[in-house]
Coordinates of C-alpha atoms and ligand atoms in Angstrom, one line a residue:
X1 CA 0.0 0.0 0.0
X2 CA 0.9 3.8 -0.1
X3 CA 2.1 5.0 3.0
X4 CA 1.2 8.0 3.2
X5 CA -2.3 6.7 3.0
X6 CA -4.5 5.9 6.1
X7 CA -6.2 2.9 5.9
X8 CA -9.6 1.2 7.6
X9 CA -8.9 -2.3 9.3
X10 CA -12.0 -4.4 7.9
X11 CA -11.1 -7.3 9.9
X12 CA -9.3 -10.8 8.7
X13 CA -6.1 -8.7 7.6
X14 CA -8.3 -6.3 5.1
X15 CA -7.0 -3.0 5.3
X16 CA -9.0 -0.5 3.3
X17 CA -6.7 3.1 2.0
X18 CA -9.5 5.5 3.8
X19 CA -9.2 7.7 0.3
X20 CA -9.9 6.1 -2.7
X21 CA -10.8 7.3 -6.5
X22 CA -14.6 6.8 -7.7
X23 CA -15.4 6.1 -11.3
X24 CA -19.6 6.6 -11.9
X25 CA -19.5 8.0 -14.9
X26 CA -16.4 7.8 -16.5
X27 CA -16.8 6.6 -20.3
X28 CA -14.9 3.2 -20.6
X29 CA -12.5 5.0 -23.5
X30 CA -11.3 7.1 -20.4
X31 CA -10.9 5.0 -18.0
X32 CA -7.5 3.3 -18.4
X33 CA -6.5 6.6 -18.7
X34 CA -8.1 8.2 -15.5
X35 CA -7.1 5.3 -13.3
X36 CA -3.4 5.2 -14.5
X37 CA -3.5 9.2 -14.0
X38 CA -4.8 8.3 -10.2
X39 CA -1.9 5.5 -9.0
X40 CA 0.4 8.6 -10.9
X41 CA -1.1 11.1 -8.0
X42 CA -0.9 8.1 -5.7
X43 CA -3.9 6.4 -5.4
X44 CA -4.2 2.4 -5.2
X45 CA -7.8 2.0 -3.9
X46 CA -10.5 1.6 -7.2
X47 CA -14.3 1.9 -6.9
X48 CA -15.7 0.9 -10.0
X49 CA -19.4 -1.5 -9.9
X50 CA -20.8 -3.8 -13.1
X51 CA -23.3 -0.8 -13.9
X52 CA -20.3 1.7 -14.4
X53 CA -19.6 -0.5 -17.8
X54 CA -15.6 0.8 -17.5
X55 CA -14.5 -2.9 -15.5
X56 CA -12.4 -3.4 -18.9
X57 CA -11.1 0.1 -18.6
X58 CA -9.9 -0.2 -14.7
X59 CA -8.1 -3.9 -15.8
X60 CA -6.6 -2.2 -18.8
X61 CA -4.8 0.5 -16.5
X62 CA -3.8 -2.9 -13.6
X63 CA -2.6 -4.4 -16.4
X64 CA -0.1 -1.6 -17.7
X65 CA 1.2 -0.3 -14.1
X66 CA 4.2 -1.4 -12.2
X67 CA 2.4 -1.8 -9.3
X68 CA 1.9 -4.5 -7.3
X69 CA -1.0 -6.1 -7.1
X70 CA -1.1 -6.6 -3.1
X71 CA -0.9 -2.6 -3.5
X72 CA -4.0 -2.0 -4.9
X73 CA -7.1 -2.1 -3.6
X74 CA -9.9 -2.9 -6.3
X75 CA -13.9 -2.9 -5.5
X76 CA -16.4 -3.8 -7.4
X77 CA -20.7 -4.5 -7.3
X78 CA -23.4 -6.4 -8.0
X79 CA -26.1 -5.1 -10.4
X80 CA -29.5 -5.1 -8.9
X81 CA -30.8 -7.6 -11.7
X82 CA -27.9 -9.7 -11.1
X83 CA -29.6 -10.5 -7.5
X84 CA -29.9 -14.3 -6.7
X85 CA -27.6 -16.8 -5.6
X86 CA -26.7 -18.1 -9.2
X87 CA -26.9 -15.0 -10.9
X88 CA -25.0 -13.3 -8.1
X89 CA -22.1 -15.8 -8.6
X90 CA -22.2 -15.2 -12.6
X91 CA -22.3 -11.6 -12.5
X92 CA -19.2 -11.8 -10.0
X93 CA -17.1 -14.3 -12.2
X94 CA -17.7 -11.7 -15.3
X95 CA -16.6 -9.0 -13.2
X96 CA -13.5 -10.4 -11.9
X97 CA -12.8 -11.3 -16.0
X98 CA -13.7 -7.5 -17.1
X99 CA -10.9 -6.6 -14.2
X100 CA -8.4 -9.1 -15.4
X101 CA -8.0 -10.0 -11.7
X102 CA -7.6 -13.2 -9.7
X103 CA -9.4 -11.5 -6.4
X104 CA -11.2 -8.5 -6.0
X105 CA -10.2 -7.1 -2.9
X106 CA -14.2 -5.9 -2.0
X107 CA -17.5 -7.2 -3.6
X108 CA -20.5 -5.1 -2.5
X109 CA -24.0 -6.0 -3.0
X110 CA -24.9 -2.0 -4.8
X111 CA -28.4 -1.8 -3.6
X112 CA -30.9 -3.8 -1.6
X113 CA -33.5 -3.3 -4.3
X114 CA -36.1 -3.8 -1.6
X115 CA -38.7 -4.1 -4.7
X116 CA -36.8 -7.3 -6.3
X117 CA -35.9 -8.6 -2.5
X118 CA -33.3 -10.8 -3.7
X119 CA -30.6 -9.5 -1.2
X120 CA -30.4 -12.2 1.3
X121 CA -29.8 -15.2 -1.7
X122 CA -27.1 -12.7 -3.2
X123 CA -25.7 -11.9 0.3
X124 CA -24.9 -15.7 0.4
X125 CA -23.4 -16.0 -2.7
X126 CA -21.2 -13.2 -1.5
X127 CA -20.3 -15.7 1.4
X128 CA -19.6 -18.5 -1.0
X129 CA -16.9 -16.2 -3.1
X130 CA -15.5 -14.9 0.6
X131 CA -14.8 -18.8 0.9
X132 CA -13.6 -19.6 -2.2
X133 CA -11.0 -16.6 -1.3
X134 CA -12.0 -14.7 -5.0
X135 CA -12.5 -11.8 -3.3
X136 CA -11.1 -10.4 0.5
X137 CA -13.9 -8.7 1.8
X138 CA -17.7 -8.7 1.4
X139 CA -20.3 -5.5 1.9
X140 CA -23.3 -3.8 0.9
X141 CA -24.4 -0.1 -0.6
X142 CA -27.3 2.0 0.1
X143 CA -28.7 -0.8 2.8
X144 CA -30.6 1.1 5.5
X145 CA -30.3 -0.5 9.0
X146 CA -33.6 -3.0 8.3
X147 CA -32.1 -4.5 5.2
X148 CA -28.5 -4.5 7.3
X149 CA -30.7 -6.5 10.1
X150 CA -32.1 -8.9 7.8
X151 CA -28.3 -9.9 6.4
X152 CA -27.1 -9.7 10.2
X153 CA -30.0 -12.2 11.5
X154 CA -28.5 -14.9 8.9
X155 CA -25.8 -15.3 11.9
X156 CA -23.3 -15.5 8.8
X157 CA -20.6 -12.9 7.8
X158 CA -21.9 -9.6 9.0
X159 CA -21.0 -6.8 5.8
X160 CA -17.9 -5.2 6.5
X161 CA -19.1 -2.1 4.8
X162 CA -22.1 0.1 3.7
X163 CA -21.1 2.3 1.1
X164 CA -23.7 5.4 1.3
X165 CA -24.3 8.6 0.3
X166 CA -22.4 10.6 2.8
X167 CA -21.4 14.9 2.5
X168 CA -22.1 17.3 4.7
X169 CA -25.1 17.9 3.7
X170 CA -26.6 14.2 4.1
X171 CA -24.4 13.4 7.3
X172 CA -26.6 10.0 8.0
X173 CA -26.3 10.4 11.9
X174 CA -28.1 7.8 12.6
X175 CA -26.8 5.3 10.2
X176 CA -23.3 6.0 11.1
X177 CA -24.6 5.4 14.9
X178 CA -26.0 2.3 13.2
X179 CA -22.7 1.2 11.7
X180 CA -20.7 2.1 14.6
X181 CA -22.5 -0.5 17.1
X182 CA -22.7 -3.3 14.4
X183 CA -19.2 -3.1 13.7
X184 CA -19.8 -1.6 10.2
X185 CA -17.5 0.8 8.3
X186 CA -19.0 3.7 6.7
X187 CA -17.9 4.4 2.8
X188 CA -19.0 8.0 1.8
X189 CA -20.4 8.4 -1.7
X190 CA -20.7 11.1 -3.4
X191 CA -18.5 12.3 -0.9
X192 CA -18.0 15.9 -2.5
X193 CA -21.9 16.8 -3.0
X194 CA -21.2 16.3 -6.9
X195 CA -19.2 19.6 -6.4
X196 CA -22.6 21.4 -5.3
X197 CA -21.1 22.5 -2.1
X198 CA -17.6 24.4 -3.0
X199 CA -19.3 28.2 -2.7
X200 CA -20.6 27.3 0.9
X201 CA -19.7 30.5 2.6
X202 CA -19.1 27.4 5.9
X203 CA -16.3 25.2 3.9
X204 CA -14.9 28.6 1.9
X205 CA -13.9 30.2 5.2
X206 CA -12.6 26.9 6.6
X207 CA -10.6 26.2 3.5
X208 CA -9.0 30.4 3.5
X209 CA -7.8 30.0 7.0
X210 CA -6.2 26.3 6.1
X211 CA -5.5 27.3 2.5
X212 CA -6.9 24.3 1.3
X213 CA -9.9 24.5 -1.0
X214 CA -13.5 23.8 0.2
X215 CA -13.2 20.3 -1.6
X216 CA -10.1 19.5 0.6
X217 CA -12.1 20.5 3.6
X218 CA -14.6 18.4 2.8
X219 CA -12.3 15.6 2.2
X220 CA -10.6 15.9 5.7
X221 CA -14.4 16.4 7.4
X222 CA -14.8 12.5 6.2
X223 CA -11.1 11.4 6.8
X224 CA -11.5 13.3 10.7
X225 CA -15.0 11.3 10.9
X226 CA -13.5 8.0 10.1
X227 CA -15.2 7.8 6.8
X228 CA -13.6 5.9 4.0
X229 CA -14.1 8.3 0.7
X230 CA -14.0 7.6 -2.7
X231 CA -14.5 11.1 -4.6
X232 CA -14.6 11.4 -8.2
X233 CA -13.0 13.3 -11.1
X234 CA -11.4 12.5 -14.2
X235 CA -9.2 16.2 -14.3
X236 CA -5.5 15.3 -12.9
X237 CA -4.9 18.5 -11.2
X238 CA -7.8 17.7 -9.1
X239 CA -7.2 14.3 -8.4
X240 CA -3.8 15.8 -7.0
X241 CA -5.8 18.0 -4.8
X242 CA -7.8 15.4 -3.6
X243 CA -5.0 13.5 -2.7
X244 CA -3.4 16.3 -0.3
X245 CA -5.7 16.0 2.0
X246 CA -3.9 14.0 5.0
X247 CA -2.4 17.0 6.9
X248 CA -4.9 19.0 7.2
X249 CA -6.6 19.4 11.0
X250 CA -9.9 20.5 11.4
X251 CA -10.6 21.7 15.1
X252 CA -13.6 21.3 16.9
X253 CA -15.1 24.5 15.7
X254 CA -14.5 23.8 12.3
X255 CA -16.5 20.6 12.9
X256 CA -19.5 21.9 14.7
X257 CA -19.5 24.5 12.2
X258 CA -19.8 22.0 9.2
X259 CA -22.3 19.8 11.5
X260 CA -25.0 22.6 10.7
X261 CA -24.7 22.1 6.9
X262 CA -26.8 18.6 7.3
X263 CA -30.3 19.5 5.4
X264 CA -30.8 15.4 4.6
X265 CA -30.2 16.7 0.9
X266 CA -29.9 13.5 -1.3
X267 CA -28.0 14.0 -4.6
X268 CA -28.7 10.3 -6.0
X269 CA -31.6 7.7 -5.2
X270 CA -33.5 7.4 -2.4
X271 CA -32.4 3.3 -1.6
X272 CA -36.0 2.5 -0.4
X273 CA -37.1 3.7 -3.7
X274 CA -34.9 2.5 -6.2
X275 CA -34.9 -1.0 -7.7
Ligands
NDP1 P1 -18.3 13.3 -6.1 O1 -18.9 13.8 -4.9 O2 -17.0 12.5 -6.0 O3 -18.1 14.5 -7.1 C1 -17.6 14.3 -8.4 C2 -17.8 15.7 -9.1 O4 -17.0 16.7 -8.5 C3 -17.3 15.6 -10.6 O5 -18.1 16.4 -11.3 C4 -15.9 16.1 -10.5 O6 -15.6 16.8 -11.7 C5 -16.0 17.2 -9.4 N1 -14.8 17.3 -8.6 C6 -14.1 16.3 -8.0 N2 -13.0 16.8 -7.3 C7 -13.1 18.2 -7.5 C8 -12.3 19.3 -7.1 N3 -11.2 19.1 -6.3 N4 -12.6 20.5 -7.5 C9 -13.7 20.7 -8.2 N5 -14.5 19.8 -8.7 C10 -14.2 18.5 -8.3 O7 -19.4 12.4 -6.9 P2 -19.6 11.0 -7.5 O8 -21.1 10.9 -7.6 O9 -18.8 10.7 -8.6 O10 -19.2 10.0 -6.3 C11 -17.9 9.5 -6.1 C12 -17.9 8.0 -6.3 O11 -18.8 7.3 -5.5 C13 -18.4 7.5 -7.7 O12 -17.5 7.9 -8.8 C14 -18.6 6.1 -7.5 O13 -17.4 5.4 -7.5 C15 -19.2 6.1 -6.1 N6 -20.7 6.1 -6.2 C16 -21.4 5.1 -5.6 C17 -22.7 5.0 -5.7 C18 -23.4 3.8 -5.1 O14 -24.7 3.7 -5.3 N7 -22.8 2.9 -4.4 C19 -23.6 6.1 -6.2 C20 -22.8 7.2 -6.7 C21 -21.4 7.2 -6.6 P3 -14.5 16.3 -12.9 O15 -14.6 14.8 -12.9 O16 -15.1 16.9 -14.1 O17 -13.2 16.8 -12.5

């Protein structure tokens, strides 16, 4: 791993770099290119999911680097209509192929698709590939804490992770509370807002008297919280300033201040909603 990366202990060994690079959105003819510019500005931890269609792209880039592969840190997830125990299994085995990978270090199931209720059958083909050691560690994304009951009342592998949305202005309180007792580590989403939150007069004043930008404030809000973030961007000089992030300090103030920006503002899907 990077050193100068903090990482997450998921438990049996795992260790997650708390700051990884997100790729929703990024055309497959851009991403071996984007990811190869990320491990350049230092990153080694990948988000990528089947639905992103840009697996091939994220393999491509593995494929070309230097790097090692116990250095990287590669997730990928399960499309709601791959949901099922055999189709959960399938749709994993293609993924791994579109990555070019023998494991993938973090399979997450990408919604609970409460409609199609297929999460518990996937959730133990998940178990299956954690025993057949193809991928290190097994989660969830977007599962409130009912669906997370229902997975942790199979007295199996409880998830290691929920991967949410998560900025300071959807600060899930309660789900982090949630997390926090069952042993759960919380993976912000989204964690920038989308960029809708860089001309809060809150982050901008932060972000003068650090002389950081509001975007590096808000990466350091989620790093101080214990958050593992994932932001996006496909511009190099940002993914550079995205990356200095691990100095800065934000004091008690600053945190209270940013506390007040929570308005339960949801940039993406509802996950009770969407199936
Ligand atoms: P982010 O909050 O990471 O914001 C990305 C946007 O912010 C892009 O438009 C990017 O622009 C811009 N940006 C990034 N850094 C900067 C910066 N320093 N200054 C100015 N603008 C900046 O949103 P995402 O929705 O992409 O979420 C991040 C990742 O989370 C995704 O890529 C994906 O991996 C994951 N995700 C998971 C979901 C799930 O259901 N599990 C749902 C949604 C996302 P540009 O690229 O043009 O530079």
């Amino acid at each position: 791993m990077n050193a100068s990366i903090p990482t997450v202990d998921l438990g049996h060994g795992v260790q997650i770099p708390q700051l990884g690079f997100g790729l929703f959105q990024v055309p497959l003819a851009e991403t071996k290119t984007a990811v190869a510019e990320a491990f350049k500005a230092g990153y080694r931890h990948i988000d990528t999911a089947k639905l992103y269609a840009n697996e091939e792209g994220v393999g491509e880039a593995i494929a070309e680097s230097d790097l090692a592969r116990e250095d990287l840190f590669i997730t990928t997830k399960l499309w709601n209509t791959d949901q099922g125990y055999e189709s959960a299994l399938d749709a994993f085995e293609k993924s791994r192929t579109k990555l070019g990978l023998e494991y993938v270090d973090l399979y997450l199931i990408h919604w609970p698709a409460p409609a199609i209720d297929r999460y518990l059958d996937s959730w133990k083909a998940l178990e299956k590939l954690l025993t057949d050691g193809v991928v290190r560690a097994i989660g969830v994304s977007n599962f409130e804490p009912q669906h997370l009951m229902r997975i942790i009342d199979l007295g199996g592998t409880v998830p290691v992770i929920n991967q949410i949305e998560l900025h300071p202005a959807l600060q899930q309180i309660e789900l982090r509370e949630f997390h926090a007792h069952e042993g759960i580590t919380t993976e912000a989403w989204s964690p920038l807002a989308k960029g809708q939150m860089f001309d809060n007069p809150i982050l901008v004043d932060i972000g003068h008297r650090l002389d950081k930008t509001p975007a590096q404030v808000i990466l350091a809000w989620h790093l101080q919280l214990g958050n593992v973030v994932i932001p996006k961007t496909v511009t190099p000089a940002r993914m550079a300033e995205n990356f200095d992030v691990f100095d800065i300090e934000l004091s008690l103030d600053d945190l209270s201040a940013i506390s007040t920006l929570d308005r339960g503002y949801r940039t993406g899907p509802d996950p009770l909603e969407l199936n």
